[in-house]
Amino acid sequence: MKLFVDTGNVAEIEPLASLGVLDGVTTNPSLMARVSGDPRETLKEICRIVQGPVSAEVVTTEAADMVREGRELAAIDEHIVVKVPFTKDGVRACRTLADEGIRVNVTLIFSATQAWLAAKAGAAYVSPFVGRLDDIGATGMQLIREIVDIFDNFEFGTEVLVASVRHPIHIVEAARMGADVVTVPPAVIEQCFKHPLTDIGLERFLKDWEKAQAARA
Ligand code: G3P
């Protein structure tokens, strides 16, 4: 399962990229709104750092405008994946952009039928939002299971990109279900690195080693 980070902040992306475990980045208008400077320059910089798929979302709502904006975004860098919302216009734009060889990530997916229609429209990725479903009392991960099953049955090339991840359990469940990608906020990636037994264990190893060295001196 590929790991993407869900942020538009270069300062958060750089240290993660240097770990050697980051496969890509997803952004959305809310995330990009938090970043100062020219968004196109930011996207270019993110692509340079990550050298993998970087989702950049359109902010128009009509198909023709989304296609124009999508082409402009795709021209920024070969790593850009154009993100469009799941609407009829978004699906139309997805089909047009995909036919032109531009990779599209269809976002704001909250049902298996939406994912299926996006796949039929040639989406490279679908982004089901698990956390936001959990927020309204549904089970976000159940949607992932359904989409993975459907895509497996019909051999769609579309990748299931689990989004709106809130905690490491979402990551574990996504991996067990066979999702292709999980996009994770930096704070949740940080949580994955922390385990008190790792810290205690390391402290003990180093103390024991120092004690032995002192005894030999
Ligand atoms: O990038 C889309 C998605 O990951 C947003 O997550 O936490 O705003 O529901 P969230």
Tab-separated table of C-alpha atoms and ligand atoms in Angstrom:
chain	number	residue	atom	x	y	z
A	1	MET	CA	0.000	0.000	0.000
A	2	LYS	CA	1.365	3.380	-0.989
A	3	LEU	CA	1.700	6.169	1.559
A	4	PHE	CA	0.752	9.705	0.561
A	5	VAL	CA	0.780	12.673	2.913
A	6	ASP	CA	-2.316	14.860	3.027
A	7	THR	CA	-0.937	18.413	3.168
A	8	GLY	CA	0.151	21.308	0.993
A	9	ASN	CA	2.832	22.403	3.420
A	10	VAL	CA	6.362	21.963	2.045
A	11	ALA	CA	7.850	22.217	5.542
A	12	GLU	CA	5.815	19.151	6.554
A	13	ILE	CA	6.538	17.229	3.344
A	14	GLU	CA	10.331	17.659	3.265
A	15	PRO	CA	11.184	15.733	6.468
A	16	LEU	CA	8.757	12.951	5.547
A	17	ALA	CA	10.207	12.624	2.042
A	18	SER	CA	13.681	12.304	3.556
A	19	LEU	CA	12.534	9.173	5.464
A	20	GLY	CA	12.262	7.314	2.164
A	21	VAL	CA	8.748	5.965	2.773
A	22	LEU	CA	6.650	8.634	1.090
A	23	ASP	CA	5.094	7.811	-2.292
A	24	GLY	CA	3.042	10.920	-3.002
A	25	VAL	CA	1.046	13.905	-1.772
A	26	THR	CA	-2.598	14.927	-1.787
A	27	THR	CA	-3.805	18.488	-1.429
A	28	ASN	CA	-7.242	20.059	-1.485
A	29	PRO	CA	-8.446	23.691	-1.546
A	30	SER	CA	-8.750	23.796	2.269
A	31	LEU	CA	-5.163	22.565	2.688
A	32	MET	CA	-3.781	24.896	-0.015
A	33	ALA	CA	-5.627	27.860	1.544
A	34	ARG	CA	-3.437	27.425	4.641
A	35	VAL	CA	-0.243	27.816	2.600
A	36	SER	CA	1.117	31.267	1.748
A	37	GLY	CA	2.606	32.179	-1.641
A	38	ASP	CA	1.744	31.214	-5.207
A	39	PRO	CA	-0.047	27.825	-5.124
A	40	ARG	CA	1.447	26.825	-8.485
A	41	GLU	CA	4.960	27.417	-7.210
A	42	THR	CA	4.127	25.424	-4.082
A	43	LEU	CA	2.839	22.523	-6.186
A	44	LYS	CA	5.968	22.649	-8.355
A	45	GLU	CA	8.151	22.524	-5.252
A	46	ILE	CA	6.143	19.611	-3.800
A	47	CYS	CA	6.578	17.675	-7.069
A	48	ARG	CA	10.332	18.343	-7.022
A	49	ILE	CA	10.622	17.006	-3.467
A	50	VAL	CA	8.364	13.963	-3.787
A	51	GLN	CA	8.952	12.777	-7.370
A	52	GLY	CA	5.648	10.920	-7.138
A	53	PRO	CA	1.941	11.633	-7.692
A	54	VAL	CA	0.796	15.004	-6.304
A	55	SER	CA	-2.954	15.631	-6.341
A	56	ALA	CA	-3.966	19.229	-7.071
A	57	GLU	CA	-7.664	20.038	-6.936
A	58	VAL	CA	-9.709	22.219	-9.289
A	59	VAL	CA	-11.802	24.994	-7.727
A	60	THR	CA	-14.258	25.418	-10.590
A	61	THR	CA	-17.556	23.516	-10.763
A	62	GLU	CA	-18.535	23.349	-14.442
A	63	ALA	CA	-17.084	20.584	-16.603
A	64	ALA	CA	-15.553	22.871	-19.248
A	65	ASP	CA	-13.917	25.040	-16.572
A	66	MET	CA	-12.656	21.964	-14.697
A	67	VAL	CA	-11.118	20.636	-17.906
A	68	ARG	CA	-9.377	23.968	-18.581
A	69	GLU	CA	-8.171	24.211	-14.983
A	70	GLY	CA	-7.154	20.560	-14.994
A	71	ARG	CA	-5.027	21.045	-18.120
A	72	GLU	CA	-3.343	24.067	-16.498
A	73	LEU	CA	-2.636	22.107	-13.307
A	74	ALA	CA	-1.296	19.126	-15.273
A	75	ALA	CA	1.061	21.466	-17.166
A	76	ILE	CA	2.777	22.460	-13.889
A	77	ASP	CA	4.638	19.155	-13.580
A	78	GLU	CA	4.439	15.603	-14.902
A	79	HIS	CA	3.707	14.375	-11.355
A	80	ILE	CA	0.477	16.356	-10.990
A	81	VAL	CA	-2.744	14.349	-10.705
A	82	VAL	CA	-5.826	16.507	-11.243
A	83	LYS	CA	-8.367	16.197	-8.466
A	84	VAL	CA	-12.031	16.799	-9.303
A	85	PRO	CA	-15.065	16.512	-7.015
A	86	PHE	CA	-17.601	13.742	-7.618
A	87	THR	CA	-20.375	15.628	-9.392
A	88	LYS	CA	-21.830	15.081	-12.874
A	89	ASP	CA	-19.565	17.873	-14.106
A	90	GLY	CA	-16.633	16.296	-12.290
A	91	VAL	CA	-17.322	12.937	-13.942
A	92	ARG	CA	-17.569	14.580	-17.392
A	93	ALA	CA	-14.321	16.459	-16.783
A	94	CYS	CA	-12.689	13.248	-15.560
A	95	ARG	CA	-13.562	11.436	-18.779
A	96	THR	CA	-12.226	14.280	-20.953
A	97	LEU	CA	-8.989	14.679	-18.987
A	98	ALA	CA	-8.422	10.911	-18.787
A	99	ASP	CA	-8.894	10.612	-22.557
A	100	GLU	CA	-6.140	13.222	-22.923
A	101	GLY	CA	-3.807	11.107	-20.788
A	102	ILE	CA	-4.128	13.305	-17.683
A	103	ARG	CA	-4.429	11.327	-14.442
A	104	VAL	CA	-7.514	12.228	-12.404
A	105	ASN	CA	-8.302	11.697	-8.728
A	106	VAL	CA	-12.060	11.848	-8.112
A	107	THR	CA	-12.595	13.146	-4.612
A	108	LEU	CA	-15.442	13.521	-2.104
A	109	ILE	CA	-16.464	9.887	-2.626
A	110	PHE	CA	-18.977	8.724	-0.016
A	111	SER	CA	-20.603	5.696	-1.681
A	112	ALA	CA	-19.546	2.640	-3.664
A	113	THR	CA	-21.680	3.667	-6.644
A	114	GLN	CA	-19.870	7.011	-6.803
A	115	ALA	CA	-16.541	5.156	-6.838
A	116	TRP	CA	-17.787	2.798	-9.549
A	117	LEU	CA	-18.975	5.674	-11.760
A	118	ALA	CA	-15.676	7.533	-11.280
A	119	ALA	CA	-13.781	4.383	-12.294
A	120	LYS	CA	-15.965	4.048	-15.395
A	121	ALA	CA	-15.078	7.662	-16.242
A	122	GLY	CA	-11.401	6.700	-16.324
A	123	ALA	CA	-10.285	7.970	-12.895
A	124	ALA	CA	-6.742	7.008	-11.930
A	125	TYR	CA	-7.736	7.276	-8.242
A	126	VAL	CA	-10.923	7.530	-6.218
A	127	SER	CA	-10.767	9.197	-2.814
A	128	PRO	CA	-13.346	7.868	-0.344
A	129	PHE	CA	-13.405	9.977	2.848
A	130	VAL	CA	-13.499	7.533	5.760
A	131	GLY	CA	-13.174	9.990	8.662
A	132	ARG	CA	-16.033	12.179	7.504
A	133	LEU	CA	-18.285	9.095	7.271
A	134	ASP	CA	-17.268	8.072	10.803
A	135	ASP	CA	-18.122	11.641	11.883
A	136	ILE	CA	-21.766	11.184	10.873
A	137	GLY	CA	-22.093	7.778	12.553
A	138	ALA	CA	-21.453	5.620	9.465
A	139	THR	CA	-18.520	3.189	9.151
A	140	GLY	CA	-16.022	4.712	6.736
A	141	MET	CA	-13.924	1.577	6.408
A	142	GLN	CA	-16.969	-0.456	5.288
A	143	LEU	CA	-17.004	1.742	2.176
A	144	ILE	CA	-13.371	0.869	1.485
A	145	ARG	CA	-14.178	-2.843	1.667
A	146	GLU	CA	-17.031	-2.406	-0.820
A	147	ILE	CA	-14.964	-0.387	-3.301
A	148	VAL	CA	-11.965	-2.757	-3.133
A	149	ASP	CA	-14.318	-5.717	-3.774
A	150	ILE	CA	-15.993	-4.029	-6.737
A	151	PHE	CA	-12.736	-2.918	-8.338
A	152	ASP	CA	-11.285	-6.438	-7.877
A	153	ASN	CA	-14.367	-8.051	-9.479
A	154	PHE	CA	-14.086	-6.002	-12.652
A	155	GLU	CA	-10.353	-5.380	-12.803
A	156	PHE	CA	-10.665	-1.595	-12.884
A	157	GLY	CA	-7.267	0.085	-13.151
A	158	THR	CA	-8.501	2.776	-10.757
A	159	GLU	CA	-6.648	2.892	-7.435
A	160	VAL	CA	-8.495	3.144	-4.127
A	161	LEU	CA	-6.987	6.079	-2.230
A	162	VAL	CA	-8.224	6.105	1.363
A	163	ALA	CA	-8.668	9.737	2.461
A	164	SER	CA	-9.871	11.642	5.509
A	165	VAL	CA	-7.737	9.397	7.695
A	166	ARG	CA	-7.909	10.316	11.377
A	167	HIS	CA	-5.809	7.683	13.201
A	168	PRO	CA	-3.414	4.757	12.638
A	169	ILE	CA	-6.234	2.178	12.877
A	170	HIS	CA	-7.638	3.541	9.604
A	171	ILE	CA	-4.221	2.799	8.034
A	172	VAL	CA	-4.079	-0.762	9.377
A	173	GLU	CA	-7.619	-1.509	8.207
A	174	ALA	CA	-6.963	0.017	4.776
A	175	ALA	CA	-3.874	-2.172	4.338
A	176	ARG	CA	-5.733	-5.317	5.473
A	177	MET	CA	-8.530	-4.600	2.996
A	178	GLY	CA	-6.093	-4.192	0.114
A	179	ALA	CA	-6.519	-0.476	-0.548
A	180	ASP	CA	-3.925	0.820	-3.011
A	181	VAL	CA	-3.056	4.081	-1.278
A	182	VAL	CA	-3.652	5.776	2.037
A	183	THR	CA	-3.243	9.531	2.364
A	184	VAL	CA	-2.394	10.490	5.901
A	185	PRO	CA	-2.152	13.846	7.708
A	186	PRO	CA	1.399	14.538	9.010
A	187	ALA	CA	0.245	14.297	12.649
A	188	VAL	CA	-1.068	10.756	12.110
A	189	ILE	CA	2.177	9.698	10.378
A	190	GLU	CA	3.957	11.064	13.465
A	191	GLN	CA	1.714	8.881	15.680
A	192	CYS	CA	2.794	5.806	13.695
A	193	PHE	CA	6.397	6.420	14.727
A	194	LYS	CA	5.584	6.532	18.420
A	195	HIS	CA	5.409	3.541	20.725
A	196	PRO	CA	6.298	3.769	24.434
A	197	LEU	CA	7.782	0.239	24.398
A	198	THR	CA	10.127	1.259	21.570
A	199	ASP	CA	11.316	4.252	23.627
A	200	ILE	CA	11.672	2.211	26.832
A	201	GLY	CA	13.380	-0.642	24.952
A	202	LEU	CA	15.922	1.654	23.294
A	203	GLU	CA	16.695	3.412	26.566
A	204	ARG	CA	17.329	0.026	28.222
A	205	PHE	CA	19.557	-1.234	25.369
A	206	LEU	CA	21.725	1.882	25.531
A	207	LYS	CA	21.941	1.840	29.363
A	208	ASP	CA	22.927	-1.848	29.413
A	209	TRP	CA	25.579	-1.179	26.764
A	210	GLU	CA	26.987	1.821	28.695
A	211	LYS	CA	27.042	-0.227	31.947
A	212	ALA	CA	28.995	-3.004	30.219
A	213	GLN	CA	31.456	-0.512	28.729
A	214	ALA	CA	32.007	1.114	32.150
A	215	ALA	CA	32.593	-2.306	33.767
A	216	ARG	CA	35.238	-3.150	31.139
A	217	ALA	CA	37.093	0.155	31.542
B	1	G3P	O1	-7.643	15.426	1.176
B	1	G3P	C1	-8.934	15.041	1.457
B	1	G3P	C2	-9.194	14.458	2.829
B	1	G3P	O2	-8.131	13.675	3.241
B	1	G3P	C3	-9.697	15.442	3.845
B	1	G3P	O3	-9.674	14.935	5.157
B	1	G3P	O4	-9.723	15.313	7.607
B	1	G3P	O5	-10.603	17.105	6.073
B	1	G3P	O6	-11.858	14.975	6.394
B	1	G3P	P1	-10.522	15.623	6.358
